[in-house]
mmCIF file of C-alpha atoms (C1' of nucleotides) in Angstrom:
data_model
loop_
_atom_site.group_PDB
_atom_site.id
_atom_site.type_symbol
_atom_site.label_atom_id
_atom_site.label_comp_id
_atom_site.label_asym_id
_atom_site.label_seq_id
_atom_site.Cartn_x
_atom_site.Cartn_y
_atom_site.Cartn_z
ATOM 1 C CA MET X 1 8.139 -17.711 23.052
ATOM 2 C CA SER X 2 6.180 -20.755 24.115
ATOM 3 C CA ILE X 3 2.795 -19.102 23.741
ATOM 4 C CA THR X 4 1.678 -18.911 20.118
ATOM 5 C CA LEU X 5 -0.724 -16.385 18.646
ATOM 6 C CA LEU X 6 -3.074 -19.281 18.000
ATOM 7 C CA ASP X 7 -3.043 -20.042 21.746
ATOM 8 C CA VAL X 8 -3.968 -16.425 22.370
ATOM 9 C CA TYR X 9 -6.860 -16.764 19.941
ATOM 10 C CA ASP X 10 -8.104 -19.915 21.642
ATOM 11 C CA ARG X 11 -7.966 -18.229 25.007
ATOM 12 C CA LEU X 12 -9.902 -15.190 23.820
ATOM 13 C CA LEU X 13 -12.504 -17.312 22.056
ATOM 14 C CA ALA X 14 -12.954 -19.497 25.127
ATOM 15 C CA HIS X 15 -13.440 -16.413 27.272
ATOM 16 C CA TYR X 16 -15.689 -14.296 25.066
ATOM 17 C CA GLY X 17 -17.218 -16.723 22.576
ATOM 18 C CA PRO X 18 -17.856 -15.900 18.886
ATOM 19 C CA GLN X 19 -18.331 -12.175 18.233
ATOM 20 C CA ALA X 20 -20.470 -12.482 15.091
ATOM 21 C CA TRP X 21 -18.708 -9.714 13.172
ATOM 22 C CA TRP X 22 -19.077 -7.500 11.168
ATOM 23 C CA PRO X 23 -22.232 -5.915 12.585
ATOM 24 C CA GLY X 24 -24.157 -5.093 9.405
ATOM 25 C CA ASP X 25 -25.968 -7.367 7.062
ATOM 26 C CA SER X 26 -24.850 -6.376 3.585
ATOM 27 C CA ARG X 27 -21.550 -5.763 1.849
ATOM 28 C CA LEU X 28 -22.505 -2.142 1.309
ATOM 29 C CA GLU X 29 -23.410 -1.611 4.948
ATOM 30 C CA ILE X 30 -20.076 -3.037 6.031
ATOM 31 C CA MET X 31 -18.193 -0.741 3.664
ATOM 32 C CA VAL X 32 -20.132 2.304 4.800
ATOM 33 C CA GLY X 33 -19.572 1.302 8.426
ATOM 34 C CA ALA X 34 -15.844 0.914 7.809
ATOM 35 C CA ILE X 35 -15.607 4.560 6.734
ATOM 36 C CA LEU X 36 -17.931 5.939 9.394
ATOM 37 C CA THR X 37 -16.255 4.132 12.278
ATOM 38 C CA GLN X 38 -12.858 5.731 11.673
ATOM 39 C CA ASN X 39 -11.797 7.019 15.091
ATOM 40 C CA THR X 40 -15.412 6.850 16.165
ATOM 41 C CA SER X 41 -17.323 4.576 18.537
ATOM 42 C CA TRP X 42 -19.645 2.082 16.875
ATOM 43 C CA ARG X 43 -22.562 3.431 18.883
ATOM 44 C CA ASN X 44 -22.463 6.689 16.943
ATOM 45 C CA VAL X 45 -21.949 4.899 13.638
ATOM 46 C CA GLU X 46 -25.186 2.976 14.150
ATOM 47 C CA LYS X 47 -27.136 6.234 14.332
ATOM 48 C CA ALA X 48 -25.614 7.481 11.100
ATOM 49 C CA ILE X 49 -26.359 4.186 9.336
ATOM 50 C CA LEU X 50 -29.933 4.268 10.596
ATOM 51 C CA ASN X 51 -30.276 7.797 9.209
ATOM 52 C CA LEU X 52 -28.990 6.655 5.820
ATOM 53 C CA LYS X 53 -31.514 3.805 5.778
ATOM 54 C CA GLU X 54 -34.376 6.105 6.712
ATOM 55 C CA GLU X 55 -33.392 8.421 3.879
ATOM 56 C CA GLY X 56 -33.406 5.461 1.509
ATOM 57 C CA LEU X 57 -29.811 6.125 0.509
ATOM 58 C CA PHE X 58 -28.384 2.659 1.000
ATOM 59 C CA ASP X 59 -27.305 2.180 -2.578
ATOM 60 C CA PRO X 60 -23.910 2.923 -4.177
ATOM 61 C CA PHE X 61 -25.439 5.090 -6.923
ATOM 62 C CA LYS X 62 -27.601 7.128 -4.549
ATOM 63 C CA LEU X 63 -24.789 7.571 -2.043
ATOM 64 C CA GLN X 64 -22.545 8.803 -4.818
ATOM 65 C CA GLU X 65 -25.127 11.160 -6.297
ATOM 66 C CA THR X 66 -26.438 12.759 -3.109
ATOM 67 C CA PRO X 67 -25.134 16.311 -2.629
ATOM 68 C CA GLN X 68 -22.183 16.171 -0.272
ATOM 69 C CA GLU X 69 -23.513 18.726 2.235
ATOM 70 C CA GLY X 70 -26.794 16.848 2.547
ATOM 71 C CA LEU X 71 -25.027 13.536 2.995
ATOM 72 C CA ALA X 72 -22.820 15.125 5.646
ATOM 73 C CA GLU X 73 -25.833 16.204 7.710
ATOM 74 C CA ILE X 74 -27.336 12.716 7.480
ATOM 75 C CA ILE X 75 -24.212 11.031 8.826
ATOM 76 C CA ARG X 76 -23.549 13.758 11.377
ATOM 77 C CA PRO X 77 -23.841 11.534 14.483
ATOM 78 C CA ALA X 78 -20.710 9.653 13.356
ATOM 79 C CA GLY X 79 -18.540 12.750 13.782
ATOM 80 C CA TYR X 80 -16.045 14.172 11.270
ATOM 81 C CA TYR X 81 -19.148 14.275 9.114
ATOM 82 C CA ARG X 82 -17.958 16.596 6.332
ATOM 83 C CA LEU X 83 -14.744 14.618 5.982
ATOM 84 C CA LYS X 84 -16.543 11.284 6.053
ATOM 85 C CA ALA X 85 -19.117 12.410 3.468
ATOM 86 C CA LYS X 86 -16.229 13.017 1.077
ATOM 87 C CA ARG X 87 -14.566 9.706 1.907
ATOM 88 C CA LEU X 88 -17.806 7.803 1.534
ATOM 89 C CA GLN X 89 -18.402 9.323 -1.889
ATOM 90 C CA ASN X 90 -14.817 8.633 -2.957
ATOM 91 C CA LEU X 91 -15.427 4.959 -2.174
ATOM 92 C CA MET X 92 -18.852 4.889 -3.826
ATOM 93 C CA ARG X 93 -17.500 6.600 -6.938
ATOM 94 C CA TYR X 94 -14.903 3.853 -7.196
ATOM 95 C CA VAL X 95 -17.555 1.152 -6.778
ATOM 96 C CA VAL X 96 -19.792 2.718 -9.428
ATOM 97 C CA GLU X 97 -17.151 3.706 -11.958
ATOM 98 C CA THR X 98 -14.878 0.682 -11.709
ATOM 99 C CA HIS X 99 -17.333 -2.071 -10.782
ATOM 100 C CA HIS X 100 -20.665 -0.713 -12.090
ATOM 101 C CA GLY X 101 -22.031 -0.682 -8.534
ATOM 102 C CA ASP X 102 -21.835 -4.474 -8.345
ATOM 103 C CA LEU X 103 -20.149 -5.458 -5.082
ATOM 104 C CA ASP X 104 -20.263 -9.183 -5.784
ATOM 105 C CA ALA X 105 -18.361 -8.566 -9.010
ATOM 106 C CA MET X 106 -15.985 -6.229 -7.241
ATOM 107 C CA PHE X 107 -14.962 -8.769 -4.612
ATOM 108 C CA ALA X 108 -14.455 -11.425 -7.263
ATOM 109 C CA CYS X 109 -11.325 -9.447 -8.201
ATOM 110 C CA SER X 110 -8.010 -10.399 -6.655
ATOM 111 C CA LEU X 111 -7.261 -9.305 -3.097
ATOM 112 C CA SER X 112 -4.003 -7.595 -4.005
ATOM 113 C CA ALA X 113 -5.539 -5.618 -6.866
ATOM 114 C CA LEU X 114 -8.489 -4.479 -4.741
ATOM 115 C CA ARG X 115 -6.260 -3.544 -1.811
ATOM 116 C CA GLU X 116 -4.129 -1.412 -4.087
ATOM 117 C CA ASP X 117 -7.231 0.288 -5.540
ATOM 118 C CA LEU X 118 -8.702 0.986 -2.106
ATOM 119 C CA LEU X 119 -5.460 2.393 -0.707
ATOM 120 C CA ALA X 120 -5.270 4.762 -3.659
ATOM 121 C CA LEU X 121 -8.597 6.340 -2.624
ATOM 122 C CA ASN X 122 -8.406 9.436 -0.445
ATOM 123 C CA GLY X 123 -9.750 8.516 2.983
ATOM 124 C CA ILE X 124 -8.911 4.827 2.951
ATOM 125 C CA GLY X 125 -5.800 3.718 4.791
ATOM 126 C CA PRO X 126 -4.569 0.191 5.552
ATOM 127 C CA GLU X 127 -6.988 -0.566 8.391
ATOM 128 C CA THR X 128 -10.098 0.575 6.529
ATOM 129 C CA ALA X 129 -8.959 -1.199 3.357
ATOM 130 C CA ASP X 130 -8.371 -4.465 5.183
ATOM 131 C CA ALA X 131 -11.667 -4.180 7.075
ATOM 132 C CA ILE X 132 -13.532 -3.769 3.787
ATOM 133 C CA LEU X 133 -11.647 -6.639 2.140
ATOM 134 C CA LEU X 134 -12.087 -9.053 5.049
ATOM 135 C CA TYR X 135 -15.574 -8.257 6.283
ATOM 136 C CA ALA X 136 -17.346 -7.034 3.152
ATOM 137 C CA GLY X 137 -15.350 -9.094 0.658
ATOM 138 C CA GLU X 138 -14.596 -12.168 2.765
ATOM 139 C CA LEU X 139 -11.054 -12.070 1.442
ATOM 140 C CA PRO X 140 -8.164 -13.301 3.631
ATOM 141 C CA THR X 141 -6.418 -10.193 4.960
ATOM 142 C CA PHE X 142 -5.831 -9.499 8.656
ATOM 143 C CA VAL X 143 -7.162 -6.227 10.066
ATOM 144 C CA VAL X 144 -4.678 -4.524 12.381
ATOM 145 C CA ASP X 145 -6.068 -1.818 14.638
ATOM 146 C CA THR X 146 -4.899 0.167 17.661
ATOM 147 C CA TYR X 147 -5.955 -2.597 20.025
ATOM 148 C CA THR X 148 -4.108 -5.261 18.044
ATOM 149 C CA ALA X 149 -0.908 -3.239 18.242
ATOM 150 C CA ARG X 150 -1.330 -2.572 21.958
ATOM 151 C CA VAL X 151 -2.082 -6.168 22.895
ATOM 152 C CA LEU X 152 0.870 -7.561 20.925
ATOM 153 C CA LYS X 153 3.326 -4.895 22.073
ATOM 154 C CA ARG X 154 2.354 -4.921 25.724
ATOM 155 C CA HIS X 155 2.817 -8.667 25.890
ATOM 156 C CA GLY X 156 6.168 -8.429 24.147
ATOM 157 C CA TRP X 157 5.035 -10.469 21.156
ATOM 158 C CA ILE X 158 6.323 -7.837 18.757
ATOM 159 C CA GLU X 159 8.746 -4.923 18.972
ATOM 160 C CA GLN X 160 7.434 -1.574 20.195
ATOM 161 C CA GLU X 161 8.301 0.182 16.939
ATOM 162 C CA ALA X 162 6.511 -2.315 14.691
ATOM 163 C CA ASP X 163 4.290 -0.649 12.089
ATOM 164 C CA TYR X 164 1.033 -1.811 10.517
ATOM 165 C CA HIS X 165 2.632 -4.061 7.943
ATOM 166 C CA GLN X 166 5.033 -5.685 10.399
ATOM 167 C CA ILE X 167 2.212 -6.514 12.789
ATOM 168 C CA GLN X 168 0.067 -7.889 9.979
ATOM 169 C CA ASP X 169 3.011 -9.904 8.723
ATOM 170 C CA LEU X 170 3.566 -11.542 12.098
ATOM 171 C CA LEU X 171 -0.074 -12.549 12.447
ATOM 172 C CA VAL X 172 -0.302 -13.886 8.898
ATOM 173 C CA SER X 173 2.917 -15.860 9.243
ATOM 174 C CA GLU X 174 1.840 -17.542 12.481
ATOM 175 C CA LEU X 175 -1.805 -18.239 11.732
ATOM 176 C CA PRO X 176 -3.712 -20.404 9.282
ATOM 177 C CA GLN X 177 -4.670 -18.032 6.463
ATOM 178 C CA GLU X 178 -8.409 -18.481 6.762
ATOM 179 C CA VAL X 179 -11.141 -15.869 6.524
ATOM 180 C CA PRO X 180 -13.232 -17.147 9.474
ATOM 181 C CA LEU X 181 -10.161 -17.089 11.746
ATOM 182 C CA TYR X 182 -9.103 -13.587 10.647
ATOM 183 C CA ASN X 183 -12.666 -12.417 11.088
ATOM 184 C CA GLU X 184 -13.057 -13.778 14.608
ATOM 185 C CA TYR X 185 -9.548 -12.929 15.799
ATOM 186 C CA HIS X 186 -9.778 -9.237 14.959
ATOM 187 C CA ALA X 187 -13.207 -9.031 16.576
ATOM 188 C CA LEU X 188 -11.882 -10.690 19.726
ATOM 189 C CA LEU X 189 -8.901 -8.320 19.850
ATOM 190 C CA VAL X 190 -11.251 -5.354 19.644
ATOM 191 C CA ARG X 191 -13.336 -6.893 22.422
ATOM 192 C CA VAL X 192 -10.448 -7.516 24.800
ATOM 193 C CA GLY X 193 -8.772 -4.254 23.826
ATOM 194 C CA ASN X 194 -11.877 -2.210 24.463
ATOM 195 C CA ALA X 195 -12.461 -3.893 27.791
ATOM 196 C CA HIS X 196 -8.869 -4.130 29.070
ATOM 197 C CA CYS X 197 -6.091 -2.895 26.784
ATOM 198 C CA ARG X 198 -6.927 0.799 27.076
ATOM 199 C CA LYS X 199 -4.354 3.553 27.280
ATOM 200 C CA THR X 200 -4.401 2.801 30.960
ATOM 201 C CA PRO X 201 -4.452 -1.005 30.943
ATOM 202 C CA LYS X 202 -6.699 -3.052 33.213
ATOM 203 C CA CYS X 203 -4.671 -6.245 33.351
ATOM 204 C CA ASP X 204 -5.971 -7.573 36.661
ATOM 205 C CA THR X 205 -9.243 -8.800 35.195
ATOM 206 C CA CYS X 206 -8.004 -9.445 31.629
ATOM 207 C CA PRO X 207 -8.294 -12.954 30.124
ATOM 208 C CA LEU X 208 -4.720 -12.522 28.828
ATOM 209 C CA CYS X 209 -3.419 -11.548 32.276
ATOM 210 C CA GLU X 210 -1.441 -14.781 32.756
ATOM 211 C CA LEU X 211 0.359 -14.248 29.456
ATOM 212 C CA LEU X 212 2.043 -11.012 30.524
ATOM 213 C CA PRO X 213 5.855 -11.082 30.496
ATOM 214 C CA PRO X 214 7.417 -11.404 34.000
ATOM 215 C CA GLY X 215 9.031 -7.983 34.309
ATOM 216 C CA GLY X 216 6.566 -6.076 32.170
ATOM 217 C CA ILE X 217 7.344 -4.274 28.933
ATOM 218 C CA GLU X 218 8.684 -0.783 28.502
ATOM 219 C CA GLU X 219 6.107 1.064 26.482
ATOM 220 C CA GLY X 220 5.501 4.509 25.177
ATOM 221 C CA PHE X 221 1.842 4.939 24.368
ATOM 222 C "C1'" DC B 1 2.807 16.564 14.696
ATOM 223 C "C1'" DT B 2 -2.193 18.616 13.917
ATOM 224 C "C1'" DC B 3 -6.625 18.616 12.157
ATOM 225 C "C1'" DC B 4 -11.062 16.444 11.057
ATOM 226 C "C1'" DC B 5 -15.438 16.450 14.857
ATOM 227 C "C1'" DG B 6 -20.027 14.235 17.565
ATOM 228 C "C1'" DC B 7 -21.266 11.695 21.377
ATOM 229 C "C1'" DC B 8 -21.155 9.475 25.799
ATOM 230 C "C1'" DG B 9 -19.516 7.799 30.175
ATOM 231 C "C1'" DA B 10 -16.526 8.796 34.120
ATOM 232 C "C1'" DT W 1 -16.463 18.997 32.092
ATOM 233 C "C1'" DC W 2 -13.390 16.024 29.456
ATOM 234 C "C1'" DG W 3 -10.845 11.890 27.443
ATOM 235 C "C1'" DG W 4 -11.394 8.605 24.209
ATOM 236 C "C1'" DC W 5 -13.580 6.322 20.414
ATOM 237 C "C1'" DT W 6 -12.949 -0.579 15.674
ATOM 238 C "C1'" DG W 7 -8.129 6.405 11.396
ATOM 239 C "C1'" DG W 8 -6.393 9.046 7.721
ATOM 240 C "C1'" DA W 9 -4.375 13.047 5.427
ATOM 241 C "C1'" DG W 10 -1.476 17.100 5.117
#
DNA sequence: CTCCCGCCGA
DNA sequence: TCGGCTGGAG
């Protein structure tokens, strides 16, 4: 293919400009947001985060200690609230017990070791782990989400059956392995995906419209 | 595959 | 009124 994934990045950046991700101004807030936003619109996550701040719970120790049912009610606007209360406390327990609640110390550990630790926690899969590592830890790992898969597959840049790791592998192999690029690229993919690469695509007004393959791609979404 | 589950726009 | 939302587990 003549178009490279770096060309795609340039095109998205030119069209949308910098996205200033992750929304959230502390490592802890980014980690909490990463859990709460699982299959949930960011709009609802913001309400839950605001609730946590108003309750004065934005601290790994407090989040871990708060009774689970109470925590669940506080984060209720984010949906799946009982499930997410558990997941949030699983993550906070790890932070407290393994890293003494010190996030700066935690992210000074190696990327591969942290990724393995996070994936071992119940409630953290590859996307959430990578989001935490990249956006909270500023460590170089590419976040692959539903939109990333759709955009790449619909344009024929990767096979339809490609899984998370295969998609991540392609991006990493074709791009400079730099945190600012990974950060911005994922944010731009979410932006274009949310606006255009829906289940029912809106290609006519998409900034990547000209990069569609001639005959279209057979897909099964 | 189903379940987890609130919220909002079409 | 309902589909979809910056997923993950069983």
